[in-house]
Coordinates of C-alpha atoms in Angstrom, one line a residue:
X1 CA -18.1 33.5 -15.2
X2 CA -14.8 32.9 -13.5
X3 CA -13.4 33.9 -10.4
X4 CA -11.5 36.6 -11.5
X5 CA -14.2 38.1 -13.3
X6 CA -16.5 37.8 -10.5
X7 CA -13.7 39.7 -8.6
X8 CA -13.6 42.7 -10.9
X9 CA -17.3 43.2 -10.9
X10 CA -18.1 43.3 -6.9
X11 CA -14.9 45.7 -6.9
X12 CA -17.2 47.9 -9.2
X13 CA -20.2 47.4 -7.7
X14 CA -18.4 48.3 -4.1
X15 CA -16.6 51.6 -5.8
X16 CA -19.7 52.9 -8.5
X17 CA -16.7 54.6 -10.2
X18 CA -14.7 52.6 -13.4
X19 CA -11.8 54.9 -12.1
X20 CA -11.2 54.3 -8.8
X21 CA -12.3 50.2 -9.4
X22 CA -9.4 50.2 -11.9
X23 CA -6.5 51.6 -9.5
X24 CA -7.6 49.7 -6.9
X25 CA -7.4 46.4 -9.0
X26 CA -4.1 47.8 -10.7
X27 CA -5.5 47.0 -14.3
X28 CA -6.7 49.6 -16.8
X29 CA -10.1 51.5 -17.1
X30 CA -10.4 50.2 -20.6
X31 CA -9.4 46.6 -19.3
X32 CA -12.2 46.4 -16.6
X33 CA -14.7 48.1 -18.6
X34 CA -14.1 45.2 -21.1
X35 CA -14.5 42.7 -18.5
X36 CA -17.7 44.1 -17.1
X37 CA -19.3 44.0 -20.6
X38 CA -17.8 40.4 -21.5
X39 CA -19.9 39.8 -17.8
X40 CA -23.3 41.2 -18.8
X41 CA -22.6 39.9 -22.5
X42 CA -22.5 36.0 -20.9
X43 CA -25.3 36.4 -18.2
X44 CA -27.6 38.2 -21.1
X45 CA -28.3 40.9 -18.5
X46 CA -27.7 44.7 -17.6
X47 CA -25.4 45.3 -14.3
X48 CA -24.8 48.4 -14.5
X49 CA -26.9 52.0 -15.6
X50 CA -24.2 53.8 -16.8
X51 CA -25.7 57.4 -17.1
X52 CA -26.6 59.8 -15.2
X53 CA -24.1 58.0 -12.9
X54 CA -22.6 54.7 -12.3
X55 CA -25.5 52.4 -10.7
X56 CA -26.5 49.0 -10.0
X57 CA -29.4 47.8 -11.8
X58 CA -31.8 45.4 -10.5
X59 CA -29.5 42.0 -12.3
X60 CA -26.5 43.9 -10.6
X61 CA -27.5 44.1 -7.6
X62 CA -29.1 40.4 -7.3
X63 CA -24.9 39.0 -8.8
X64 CA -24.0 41.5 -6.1
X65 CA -25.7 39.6 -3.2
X66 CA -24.9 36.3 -4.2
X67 CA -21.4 37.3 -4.5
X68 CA -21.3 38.2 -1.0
X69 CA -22.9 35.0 -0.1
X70 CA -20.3 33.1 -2.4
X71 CA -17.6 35.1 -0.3
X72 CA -19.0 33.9 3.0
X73 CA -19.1 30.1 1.1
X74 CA -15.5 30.5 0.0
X75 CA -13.9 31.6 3.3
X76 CA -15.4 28.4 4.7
X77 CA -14.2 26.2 2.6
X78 CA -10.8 28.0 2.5
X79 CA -10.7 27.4 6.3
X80 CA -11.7 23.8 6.1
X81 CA -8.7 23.8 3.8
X82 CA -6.3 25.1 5.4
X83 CA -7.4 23.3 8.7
X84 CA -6.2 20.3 6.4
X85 CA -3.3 21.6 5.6
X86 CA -2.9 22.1 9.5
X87 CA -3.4 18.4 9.7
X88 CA -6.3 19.5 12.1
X89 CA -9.3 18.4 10.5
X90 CA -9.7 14.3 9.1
X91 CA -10.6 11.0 9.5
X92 CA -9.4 8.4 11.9
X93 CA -10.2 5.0 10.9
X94 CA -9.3 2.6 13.3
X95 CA -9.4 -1.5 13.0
X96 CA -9.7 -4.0 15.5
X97 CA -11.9 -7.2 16.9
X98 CA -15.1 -5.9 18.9
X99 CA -13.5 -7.7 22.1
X100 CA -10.3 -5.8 21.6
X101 CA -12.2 -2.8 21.4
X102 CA -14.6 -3.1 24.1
X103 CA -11.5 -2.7 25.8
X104 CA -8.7 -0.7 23.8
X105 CA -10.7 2.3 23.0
X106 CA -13.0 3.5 26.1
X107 CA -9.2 4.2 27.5
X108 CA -8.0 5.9 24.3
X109 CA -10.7 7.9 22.6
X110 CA -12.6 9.8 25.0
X111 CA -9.6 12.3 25.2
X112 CA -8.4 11.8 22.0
X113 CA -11.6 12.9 20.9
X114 CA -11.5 15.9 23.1
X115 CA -8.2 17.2 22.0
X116 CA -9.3 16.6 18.5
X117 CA -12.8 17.7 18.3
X118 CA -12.5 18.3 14.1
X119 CA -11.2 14.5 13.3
X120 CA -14.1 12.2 12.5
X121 CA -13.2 8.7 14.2
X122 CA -14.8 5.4 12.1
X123 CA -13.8 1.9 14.3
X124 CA -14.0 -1.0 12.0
X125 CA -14.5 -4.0 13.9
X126 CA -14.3 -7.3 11.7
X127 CA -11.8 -10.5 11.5
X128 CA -8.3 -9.8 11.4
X129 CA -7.5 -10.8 7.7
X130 CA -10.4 -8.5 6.7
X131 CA -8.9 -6.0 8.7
X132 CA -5.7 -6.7 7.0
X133 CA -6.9 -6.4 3.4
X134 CA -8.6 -3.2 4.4
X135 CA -5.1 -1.5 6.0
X136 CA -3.0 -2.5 2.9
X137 CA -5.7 -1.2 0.1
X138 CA -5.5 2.1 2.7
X139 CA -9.3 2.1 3.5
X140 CA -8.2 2.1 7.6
X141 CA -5.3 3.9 8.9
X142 CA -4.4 2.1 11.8
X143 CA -5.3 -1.9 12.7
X144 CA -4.5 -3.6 16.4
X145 CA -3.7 -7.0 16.5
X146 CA -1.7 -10.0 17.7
X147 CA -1.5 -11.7 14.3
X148 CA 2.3 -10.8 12.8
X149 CA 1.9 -10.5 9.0
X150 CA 5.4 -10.2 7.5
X151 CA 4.1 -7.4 4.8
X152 CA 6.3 -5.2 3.3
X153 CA 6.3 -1.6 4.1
X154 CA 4.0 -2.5 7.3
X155 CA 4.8 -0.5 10.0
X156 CA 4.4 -2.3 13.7
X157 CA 4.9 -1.3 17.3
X158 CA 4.2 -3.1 20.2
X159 CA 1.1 -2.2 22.6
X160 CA 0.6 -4.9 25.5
X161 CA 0.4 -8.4 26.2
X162 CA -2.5 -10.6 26.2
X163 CA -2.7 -13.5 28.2
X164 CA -5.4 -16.3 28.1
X165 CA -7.7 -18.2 30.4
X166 CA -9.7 -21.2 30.9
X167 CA -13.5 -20.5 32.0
X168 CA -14.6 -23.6 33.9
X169 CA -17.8 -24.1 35.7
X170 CA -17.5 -26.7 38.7
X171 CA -21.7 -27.8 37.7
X172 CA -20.7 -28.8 34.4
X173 CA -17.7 -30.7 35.3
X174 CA -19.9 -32.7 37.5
X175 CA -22.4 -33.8 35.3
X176 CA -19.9 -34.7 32.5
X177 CA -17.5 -36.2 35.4
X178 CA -19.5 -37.1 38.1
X179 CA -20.0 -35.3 41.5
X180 CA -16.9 -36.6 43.3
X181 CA -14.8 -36.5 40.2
X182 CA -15.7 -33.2 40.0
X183 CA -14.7 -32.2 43.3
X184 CA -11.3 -33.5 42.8
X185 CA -10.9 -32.3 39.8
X186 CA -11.7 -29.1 40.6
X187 CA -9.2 -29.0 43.8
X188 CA -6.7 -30.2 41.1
X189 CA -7.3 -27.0 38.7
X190 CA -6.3 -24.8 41.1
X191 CA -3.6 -26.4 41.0
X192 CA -2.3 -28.2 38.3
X193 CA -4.3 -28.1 35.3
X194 CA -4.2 -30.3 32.8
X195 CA -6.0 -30.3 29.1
X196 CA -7.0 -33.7 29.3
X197 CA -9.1 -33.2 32.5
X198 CA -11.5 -31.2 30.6
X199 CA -11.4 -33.1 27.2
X200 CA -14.9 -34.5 27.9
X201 CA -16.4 -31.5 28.5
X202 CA -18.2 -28.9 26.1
X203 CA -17.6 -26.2 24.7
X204 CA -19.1 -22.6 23.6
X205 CA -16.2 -21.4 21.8
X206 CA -16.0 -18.1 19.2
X207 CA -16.1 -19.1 15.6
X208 CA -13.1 -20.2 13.2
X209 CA -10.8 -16.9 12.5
X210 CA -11.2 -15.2 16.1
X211 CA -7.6 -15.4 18.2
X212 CA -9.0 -17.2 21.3
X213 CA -10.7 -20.1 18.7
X214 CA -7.4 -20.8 16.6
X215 CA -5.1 -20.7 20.1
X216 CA -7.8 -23.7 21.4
X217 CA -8.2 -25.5 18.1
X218 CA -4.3 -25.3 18.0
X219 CA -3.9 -27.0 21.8
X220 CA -6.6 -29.6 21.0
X221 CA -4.7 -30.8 17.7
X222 CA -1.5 -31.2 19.7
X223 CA -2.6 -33.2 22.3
X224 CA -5.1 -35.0 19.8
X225 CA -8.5 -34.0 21.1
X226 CA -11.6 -33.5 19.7
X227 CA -13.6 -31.1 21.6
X228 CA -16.9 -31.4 22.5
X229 CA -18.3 -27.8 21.3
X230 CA -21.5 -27.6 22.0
X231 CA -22.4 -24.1 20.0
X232 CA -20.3 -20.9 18.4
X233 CA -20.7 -17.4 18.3
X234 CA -19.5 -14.2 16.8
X235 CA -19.7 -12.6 19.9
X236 CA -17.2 -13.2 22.8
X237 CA -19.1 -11.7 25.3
X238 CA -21.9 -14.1 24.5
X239 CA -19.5 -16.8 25.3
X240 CA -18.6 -16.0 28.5
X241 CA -21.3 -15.3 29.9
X242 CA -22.4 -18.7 29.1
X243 CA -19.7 -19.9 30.9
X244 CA -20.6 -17.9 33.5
X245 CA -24.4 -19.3 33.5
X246 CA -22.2 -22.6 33.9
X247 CA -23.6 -23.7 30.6
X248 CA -20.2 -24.8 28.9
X249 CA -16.8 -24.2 29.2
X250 CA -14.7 -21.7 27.2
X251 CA -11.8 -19.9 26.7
X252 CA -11.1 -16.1 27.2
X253 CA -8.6 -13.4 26.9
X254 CA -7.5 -11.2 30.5
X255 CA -8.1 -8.0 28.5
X256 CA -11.8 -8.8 28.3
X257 CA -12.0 -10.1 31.8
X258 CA -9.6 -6.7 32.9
X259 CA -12.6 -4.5 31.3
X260 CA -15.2 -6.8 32.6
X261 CA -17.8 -5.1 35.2
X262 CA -20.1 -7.5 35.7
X263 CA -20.2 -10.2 39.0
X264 CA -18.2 -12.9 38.7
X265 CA -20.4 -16.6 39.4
X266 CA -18.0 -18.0 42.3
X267 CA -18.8 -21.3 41.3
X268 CA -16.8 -20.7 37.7
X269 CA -12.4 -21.0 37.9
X270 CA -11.1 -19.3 35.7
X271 CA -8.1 -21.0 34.9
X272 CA -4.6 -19.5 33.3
X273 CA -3.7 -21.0 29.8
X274 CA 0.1 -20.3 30.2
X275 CA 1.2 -23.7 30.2
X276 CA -0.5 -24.5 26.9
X277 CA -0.9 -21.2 25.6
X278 CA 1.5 -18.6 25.2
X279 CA 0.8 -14.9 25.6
X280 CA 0.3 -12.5 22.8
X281 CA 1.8 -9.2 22.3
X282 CA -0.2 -6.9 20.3
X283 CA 0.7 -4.7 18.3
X284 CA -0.5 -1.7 16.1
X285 CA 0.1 -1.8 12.6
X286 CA 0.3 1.2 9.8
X287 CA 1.3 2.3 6.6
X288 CA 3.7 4.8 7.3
X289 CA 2.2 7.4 4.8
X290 CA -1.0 6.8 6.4
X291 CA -0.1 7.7 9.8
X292 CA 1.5 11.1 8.6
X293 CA -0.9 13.5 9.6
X294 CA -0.3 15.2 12.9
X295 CA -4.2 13.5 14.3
X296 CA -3.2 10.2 13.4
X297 CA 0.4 10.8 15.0
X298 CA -1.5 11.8 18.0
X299 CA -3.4 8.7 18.0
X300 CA -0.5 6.7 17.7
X301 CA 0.8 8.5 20.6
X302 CA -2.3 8.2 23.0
X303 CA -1.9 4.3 22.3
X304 CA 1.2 4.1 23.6
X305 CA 0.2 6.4 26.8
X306 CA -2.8 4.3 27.5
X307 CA -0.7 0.8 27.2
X308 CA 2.6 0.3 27.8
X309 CA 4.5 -2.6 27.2

């Protein structure tokens, strides 16, 4: 049973009368009849009584319901459809590191969302060469970071800088430096800081492949340290607030500490890295065919509300 049969039979079933069913469907009386018994011919059942009058039978009317119910099924899917074709309806499948995010999208989504109520939103939150691999076989539409992959047919523009910072509890320079060394040392930070003050000192650190951990191993190789690190972890929010517990030094990013809420330990400088680290500019990266849809456009343009460069 095809569509079009399925078509000529309700028409019937609506009408009782071969004639008027015919004109109305612009074919011939001999035509529909045909299809009607080709119809109860496949389903092995009687539609219609034929005498003393056109009539449903009990098959008929049971194909009758269900065709109404198929009508209600197909004018859903037909406006699903054609909310695609709108570009109304989708997915949104964003990549970027869980710090990034903490950050990025609690200013981005919450009235993206709104405006967009019909465009499911999946956040993919992994290392940035994962991330990478995932954009170019097209299983994300849009990734976020500072790392500047020269890819061909990789679409990036700029979002905001990102600066980094030293976390530095005063306690645990003292019992690596001693008290009065300590003191000093910490008058001198907020002055002059210097990466060989703190060489001595350990270090709870993010694991190899996150941005703030390959900016700090790169420092450390150029001015030929070997630091003290003391434990890693996936999770940069772990890490600071470590630091904060004055349990180890660290190093952080101003777009965590920007987003942070909680209360600062007074006894922890927090240091700028300018002079050995320079600041990164993210950016947001696309395929262009994946960012054609008028939702994703609209993502791409609440980004560039929310953060200016």
């Amino acid at each position: 049973m095809n569509f079009l049969t399925l078509r000529y039979f309700k028409t019937v079933a609506s009408e009782l009368n071969i004639t008027h069913a015919a004109n109305k469907l612009y074919i011939s009386q001999q035509a529909l009849s045909s299809h009607i018994r080709n119809l109860e011919e496949e389903l092995g059942v009687k539609l219609f009584n034929r005498t003393p009058r056109l009539s449903l039978t009990d098959a008929g009317r049971c194909l009758f319901e269900a065709a109404q119910d198929f009508d209600n099924i197909n004018s859903t899917l037909n406006a699903k459809l054609n909310s695609i074709r709108q570009e109304e309806r989708g997915e949104l499948r964003i990549g970027l590191s869980f710090t990034r995010g903490q950050f990025i999208l609690p200013h981005v989504l919450p009235e993206y969302a709104s405006e967009h109520p019909q465009v499911h939103i999946n956040i993919y939150e992994e290392r940035s060469n994962a991330l990478l691999e995932r954009l170019l076989r097209g299983e994300i539409d849009f990734w976020i970071s500072a790392d500047n992959p020269e890819v061909e047919g990789l679409i990036k523009e700029p979002l905001f800088v990102e600066s980094f910072f030293m976390v530095v509890p005063v306690r645990v320079l003292s019992n690596v430096l001693g008290e009065s060394r300590a003191r000093v040392l910490a008058d001198k930070i907020d002055k002059s800081f210097e990466i060989e003050d703190i060489s001595s000192c350990p270090f709870v650190l993010l694991t190899p492949g996150n941005r703030s951990r390959d900016l700090f191993d790169n420092v450390m190789r150029t001015h030929k340290i070997t630091p003290n690190i003391l434990l890693e972890t996936d999770n940069s929010q772990t890490a600071f607030e470590l630091a904060q517990k004055e349990m180890a030094l660290t190093i952080y990013s101003d777009m965590f500490l920007r987003n942070y809420t909680g209360m600062l330990n007074p006894n922890v400088k927090i240091i700028p890295l300018e002079k050995y680290v320079k600041s990164d500019l993210l950016h947001v990266f696309y395929n262009e065919n994946m960012a054609s849809a008028r939702y994703k456009k609209a993502f791409l343009e609440s980004l560039h509300k929310a953060f200016k460069v």
